[in-house]
GROMACS .gro file of C-alpha atoms in nm:
model
  274
    1MET     CA    1  11.967  10.639  11.091
    2LYS     CA    2  11.800  10.643  10.776
    3LYS     CA    3  11.678  10.305  10.798
    4ALA     CA    4  11.605  10.333  11.144
    5SER     CA    5  11.383  10.626  11.142
    6THR     CA    6  11.045  10.550  11.147
    7GLY     CA    7  11.103  10.351  11.447
    8ILE     CA    8  11.350  10.625  11.609
    9GLY     CA    9  11.036  10.880  11.567
   10ILE     CA   10  10.794  10.654  11.694
   11ALA     CA   11  11.047  10.566  12.008
   12ILE     CA   12  11.072  10.963  12.081
   13GLY     CA   13  10.682  11.011  12.053
   14VAL     CA   14  10.609  10.752  12.298
   15ALA     CA   15  10.953  10.873  12.518
   16GLY     CA   16  10.796  11.239  12.489
   17LEU     CA   17  10.460  11.196  12.659
   18LEU     CA   18  10.571  10.938  12.895
   19MET     CA   19  10.844  11.206  13.023
   20GLY     CA   20  10.553  11.469  12.988
   21ALA     CA   21  10.363  11.288  13.192
   22MET     CA   22  10.619  11.166  13.473
   23MET     CA   23  10.695  11.562  13.501
   24GLU     CA   24  10.364  11.626  13.617
   25GLY     CA   25  10.379  11.352  13.852
   26THR     CA   26  10.199  11.097  13.725
   27GLN     CA   27  10.376  10.748  13.719
   28PRO     CA   28  10.391  10.524  13.385
   29MET     CA   29  10.223  10.259  13.517
   30ALA     CA   30   9.892  10.415  13.538
   31PHE     CA   31   9.828  10.423  13.181
   32VAL     CA   32   9.836  10.064  13.171
   33ASN     CA   33   9.481   9.910  13.184
   34ILE     CA   34   9.433   9.605  13.010
   35SER     CA   35   9.073   9.692  12.938
   36ALA     CA   36   9.087   9.968  12.761
   37ILE     CA   37   9.385   9.797  12.571
   38LEU     CA   38   9.160   9.573  12.472
   39ILE     CA   39   8.906   9.752  12.328
   40VAL     CA   40   9.089  10.015  12.185
   41ILE     CA   41   9.348   9.740  11.983
   42GLY     CA   42   9.051   9.503  11.961
   43GLY     CA   43   8.796   9.707  11.820
   44THR     CA   44   9.011   9.895  11.564
   45ALA     CA   45   9.183   9.541  11.444
   46GLY     CA   46   8.793   9.458  11.435
   47ALA     CA   47   8.686   9.732  11.182
   48THR     CA   48   8.967   9.754  11.007
   49ILE     CA   49   8.886   9.413  10.950
   50ALA     CA   50   8.546   9.470  10.825
   51SER     CA   51   8.665   9.772  10.656
   52GLN     CA   52   8.972   9.648  10.418
   53GLY     CA   53   8.943   9.259  10.450
   54TRP     CA   54   9.105   8.973  10.621
   55GLU     CA   55   9.391   8.982  10.314
   56SER     CA   56   9.442   9.307  10.357
   57PHE     CA   57   9.505   9.338  10.737
   58LYS     CA   58   9.735   8.979  10.780
   59ARG     CA   59  10.001   9.226  10.567
   60VAL     CA   60  10.011   9.445  10.872
   61PRO     CA   61  10.295   9.254  11.037
   62SER     CA   62  10.492   9.191  10.691
   63LEU     CA   63  10.468   9.611  10.645
   64TYR     CA   64  10.567   9.680  10.968
   65ARG     CA   65  10.879   9.529  10.928
   66ARG     CA   66  10.895   9.700  10.579
   67VAL     CA   67  10.874  10.034  10.705
   68MET     CA   68  11.105   9.946  11.017
   69SER     CA   69  11.394   9.790  10.804
   70SER     CA   70  11.351  10.045  10.470
   71THR     CA   71  11.686  10.187  10.315
   72PRO     CA   72  11.669  10.464  10.072
   73ALA     CA   73  11.636  10.435   9.744
   74ASP     CA   74  11.991  10.403   9.515
   75TYR     CA   75  11.888  10.588   9.247
   76GLU     CA   76  12.340  10.666   9.195
   77GLY     CA   77  12.382  10.240   9.196
   78ARG     CA   78  12.106  10.218   8.942
   79ILE     CA   79  12.172  10.527   8.737
   80ARG     CA   80  12.564  10.381   8.693
   81LEU     CA   81  12.387  10.012   8.649
   82LEU     CA   82  12.246  10.170   8.351
   83VAL     CA   83  12.551  10.382   8.194
   84HIS     CA   84  12.732  10.041   8.203
   85LEU     CA   85  12.470   9.848   7.979
   86ALA     CA   86  12.437  10.152   7.787
   87THR     CA   87  12.845  10.122   7.725
   88ARG     CA   88  12.809   9.746   7.689
   89ALA     CA   89  12.532   9.757   7.418
   90ARG     CA   90  12.633  10.031   7.220
   91ARG     CA   91  13.008   9.831   7.216
   92ASP     CA   92  12.885   9.487   7.122
   93GLY     CA   93  12.504   9.528   7.065
   94LEU     CA   94  12.211   9.485   7.255
   95LEU     CA   95  12.220   9.106   7.238
   96ALA     CA   96  12.549   9.095   7.449
   97LEU     CA   97  12.317   9.192   7.746
   98ASP     CA   98  12.148   8.868   7.793
   99SER     CA   99  12.420   8.770   7.993
  100GLU     CA  100  12.441   9.081   8.186
  101ALA     CA  101  12.054   9.030   8.250
  102GLY     CA  102  12.057   8.723   8.452
  103GLU     CA  103  12.364   8.843   8.661
  104ILE     CA  104  12.111   9.166   8.804
  105ASP     CA  105  11.878   9.097   9.119
  106ASP     CA  106  11.628   9.355   9.066
  107GLU     CA  107  11.309   9.183   8.867
  108PHE     CA  108  11.221   9.537   8.756
  109THR     CA  109  11.543   9.589   8.546
  110ARG     CA  110  11.573   9.229   8.469
  111LYS     CA  111  11.202   9.189   8.346
  112GLY     CA  112  11.314   9.530   8.110
  113LEU     CA  113  11.657   9.447   7.982
  114GLN     CA  114  11.524   9.050   7.847
  115LEU     CA  115  11.243   9.243   7.652
  116VAL     CA  116  11.504   9.453   7.523
  117VAL     CA  117  11.692   9.156   7.435
  118ASP     CA  118  11.441   8.983   7.248
  119GLY     CA  119  11.382   9.296   7.052
  120THR     CA  120  11.069   9.418   7.197
  121ASP     CA  121  10.931   9.702   6.972
  122PRO     CA  122  10.979  10.047   7.238
  123ALA     CA  123  10.644  10.131   7.259
  124ILE     CA  124  10.559   9.808   7.367
  125VAL     CA  125  10.854   9.765   7.621
  126GLU     CA  126  10.733  10.075   7.800
  127ASP     CA  127  10.359   9.976   7.814
  128ILE     CA  128  10.422   9.676   8.000
  129MET     CA  129  10.707   9.833   8.233
  130ALA     CA  130  10.475  10.183   8.289
  131ARG     CA  131  10.152   9.844   8.405
  132GLU     CA  132  10.423   9.709   8.633
  133VAL     CA  133  10.516  10.012   8.786
  134GLU     CA  134  10.072  10.119   8.837
  135GLY     CA  135  10.040   9.726   8.939
  136MET     CA  136  10.298   9.790   9.254
  137GLN     CA  137  10.185  10.152   9.316
  138ALA     CA  138   9.772  10.017   9.383
  139ARG     CA  139   9.945   9.690   9.575
  140HIS     CA  140  10.175   9.939   9.818
  141ALA     CA  141   9.865  10.176   9.844
  142ALA     CA  142   9.606   9.898   9.891
  143GLY     CA  143   9.881   9.844  10.232
  144SER     CA  144   9.873  10.207  10.379
  145ARG     CA  145   9.489  10.239  10.339
  146VAL     CA  146   9.483   9.934  10.651
  147PHE     CA  147   9.683  10.162  10.859
  148GLU     CA  148   9.517  10.482  10.737
  149LYS     CA  149   9.206  10.321  10.819
  150GLY     CA  150   9.301  10.180  11.158
  151GLY     CA  151   9.443  10.555  11.202
  152GLY     CA  152   9.105  10.672  11.187
  153PHE     CA  153   8.867  10.389  11.376
  154ALA     CA  154   9.145  10.433  11.694
  155PRO     CA  155   9.060  10.760  11.861
  156THR     CA  156   8.683  10.677  11.774
  157MET     CA  157   8.764  10.306  11.966
  158GLY     CA  158   8.906  10.526  12.264
  159ILE     CA  159   8.629  10.751  12.293
  160ILE     CA  160   8.370  10.378  12.317
  161GLY     CA  161   8.577  10.285  12.547
  162THR     CA  162   8.556  10.663  12.800
  163VAL     CA  163   8.203  10.587  12.727
  164MET     CA  164   8.177  10.238  12.893
  165GLY     CA  165   8.417  10.348  13.158
  166LEU     CA  166   8.202  10.646  13.228
  167VAL     CA  167   7.878  10.409  13.229
  168HIS     CA  168   8.035  10.208  13.501
  169VAL     CA  169   8.115  10.529  13.679
  170LEU     CA  170   7.788  10.669  13.698
  171GLU     CA  171   7.662  10.296  13.813
  172ASN     CA  172   7.899  10.362  14.162
  173LEU     CA  173   7.781  10.730  14.252
  174SER     CA  174   7.695  10.589  14.535
  175GLN     CA  175   8.078  10.550  14.677
  176PRO     CA  176   8.216  10.905  14.605
  177SER     CA  177   8.572  10.764  14.704
  178THR     CA  178   8.588  10.528  14.415
  179LEU     CA  179   8.463  10.810  14.178
  180GLY     CA  180   8.816  10.995  14.098
  181PRO     CA  181   9.016  10.615  14.007
  182ALA     CA  182   8.719  10.564  13.834
  183ILE     CA  183   8.695  10.819  13.565
  184SER     CA  184   9.054  10.875  13.523
  185THR     CA  185   9.069  10.528  13.436
  186ALA     CA  186   8.816  10.578  13.193
  187PHE     CA  187   8.978  10.829  13.035
  188ILE     CA  188   9.272  10.639  12.974
  189ALA     CA  189   9.116  10.460  12.639
  190THR     CA  190   9.109  10.762  12.441
  191LEU     CA  191   9.459  10.903  12.572
  192ILE     CA  192   9.596  10.496  12.406
  193GLY     CA  193   9.321  10.550  12.145
  194VAL     CA  194   9.459  10.902  11.960
  195GLY     CA  195   9.805  10.815  12.102
  196MET     CA  196   9.793  10.502  11.850
  197ALA     CA  197   9.695  10.660  11.592
  198ASN     CA  198   9.892  10.967  11.595
  199ILE     CA  199  10.223  10.780  11.695
  200VAL     CA  200  10.194  10.428  11.542
  201LEU     CA  201   9.911  10.391  11.285
  202LEU     CA  202   9.896  10.783  11.102
  203PRO     CA  203  10.288  10.766  11.052
  204VAL     CA  204  10.321  10.430  10.950
  205ALA     CA  205  10.081  10.496  10.681
  206ASP     CA  206  10.251  10.804  10.518
  207ARG     CA  207  10.575  10.635  10.563
  208LEU     CA  208  10.452  10.329  10.329
  209ARG     CA  209  10.298  10.613  10.063
  210SER     CA  210  10.629  10.771  10.118
  211LEU     CA  211  10.873  10.444  10.044
  212SER     CA  212  10.639  10.393   9.769
  213ALA     CA  213  10.717  10.700   9.571
  214ASP     CA  214  11.035  10.655   9.620
  215GLU     CA  215  11.012  10.289   9.438
  216ALA     CA  216  10.793  10.398   9.155
  217GLU     CA  217  11.040  10.700   9.102
  218LEU     CA  218  11.344  10.470   9.095
  219ARG     CA  219  11.142  10.230   8.857
  220PHE     CA  220  11.027  10.513   8.615
  221LEU     CA  221  11.429  10.581   8.615
  222THR     CA  222  11.470  10.275   8.547
  223LEU     CA  223  11.220  10.248   8.242
  224GLU     CA  224  11.368  10.614   8.109
  225GLY     CA  225  11.733  10.426   8.073
  226ILE     CA  226  11.592  10.091   7.991
  227LEU     CA  227  11.431  10.312   7.694
  228ALA     CA  228  11.728  10.465   7.600
  229ILE     CA  229  11.980  10.212   7.557
  230GLN     CA  230  11.730  10.038   7.328
  231ASN     CA  231  11.750  10.343   7.178
  232GLY     CA  232  12.116  10.321   7.108
  233GLU     CA  233  12.173  10.668   7.331
  234ASN     CA  234  12.498  10.758   7.423
  235PRO     CA  235  12.632  10.639   7.748
  236ARG     CA  236  12.690  11.005   7.854
  237VAL     CA  237  12.369  11.108   7.726
  238VAL     CA  238  12.204  10.794   7.919
  239ALA     CA  239  12.379  10.983   8.238
  240GLY     CA  240  12.305  11.275   8.203
  241LYS     CA  241  11.924  11.219   8.150
  242LEU     CA  242  11.884  10.987   8.417
  243ALA     CA  243  12.094  11.204   8.692
  244ALA     CA  244  11.763  11.479   8.648
  245PHE     CA  245  11.615  11.213   8.837
  246VAL     CA  246  11.834  11.260   9.161
  247PRO     CA  247  11.810  11.631   9.343
  248PRO     CA  248  12.044  11.863   9.248
  249SER     CA  249  12.232  11.864   9.620
  250GLU     CA  250  12.278  11.471   9.598
  251ARG     CA  251  12.365  11.457   9.217
  252PRO     CA  252  12.722  11.271   9.159
  253GLY     CA  253  12.917  11.398   8.889
  254GLU     CA  254  12.919  11.244   8.563
  255ASP     CA  255  13.251  11.091   8.601
  256ASP     CA  256  13.130  10.915   8.864
  257LEU     CA  257  12.791  10.772   8.686
  258MET     CA  258  13.047  10.682   8.447
  259GLN     CA  259  13.257  10.397   8.633
  260ARG     CA  260  13.142  10.065   8.627
  261PRO     CA  261  12.891   9.886   8.895
  262GLY     CA  262  13.076   9.818   9.192
  263ALA     CA  263  13.403   9.983   9.134
  264ASP     CA  264  13.621  10.173   9.336
  265PRO     CA  265  13.663  10.548   9.251
  266GLY     CA  266  14.034  10.575   9.396
  267ALA     CA  267  14.133  10.249   9.225
  268ASP     CA  268  14.022  10.400   8.896
  269GLU     CA  269  14.176  10.744   8.943
  270ALA     CA  270  14.490  10.577   9.050
  271GLN     CA  271  14.474  10.313   8.697
  272ARG     CA  272  14.391  10.661   8.488
  273ALA     CA  273  14.680  10.872   8.626
  274ALA     CA  274  14.973  10.561   8.590
   0.00000   0.00000   0.00000
C-alpha cells in the first residue's frame, strides 16, 4: 500500500471528480477535447522546458516511475547492518570490515565504510559523506522543481486555452444555437489545466521532496553509524544512538537491533532458549 500510495491518491482524485460530474448528469466523454488537451499539455511542456531546460525535463518519465514505485526507507534494516558492523569491528578490528564492504548493496554505506577501512581521518570522512548528501539533495530538488514549475504553468495554459475558445465563440455569435456547446468546450481547457496541476503535478513534486528528505535522513543515520564504528563505540551504544532517528512509535527494541541483518528473530530466541 505504501509503495503505491501516490498512484492510488491520483486515481482517487480523478475518480472523485468524474463521479461528482456524473452525479450532476455530465458524461465523462464531455471532458475529452483534443484541442484543449494539446493546448494545456503542449503549452505546459514547452514552458517547463524553457524554464528548467531539456536535461531536467527529460527525466520526467524516470521521476514518475520513482514516485509510483517508491518504497519506504528501511531504517531498522540499516541500523541492524551498522550495529552488526560495529560488533564485527569491535571484535576483529576495522580492517575486518574490508570483506564486509564488498557485500553491501547501498553505495553510500559502502563508500563510507571503505573510507573507514582505509584509515581516513574522521573529520574527512564526515566532510566527504556530508557533501554526498548535499549533492543528492541538490539533484532531487532539481527533479521536484520540474513538476512544481509544471504545476504552476498548467492552470495558466488552461486559461489561455479557454480564452482562445471564447475568441472562437465570439466569432460565431451569428449562430446562437452553437454558443452553449462552444462555451462549454472552451472552459474544458481551464478544467484540464487546474486538474492536472492539483491532482498530478503538484502532488508528485511534494512526494519527490518527501522521498528526498527520507533518503537524506537515512544517509545521515548511516553517517552517524559509520563515525561511531570508526570511534570504536560499543554496539549497544551505536544501536541506541541510531534508534533516535526512528519515531518512538516505530522504534524497535534494543534486542531486535542487536540481531544480525537478515536473521530470523524466532530462530534466535529458540537458540537462546536451548
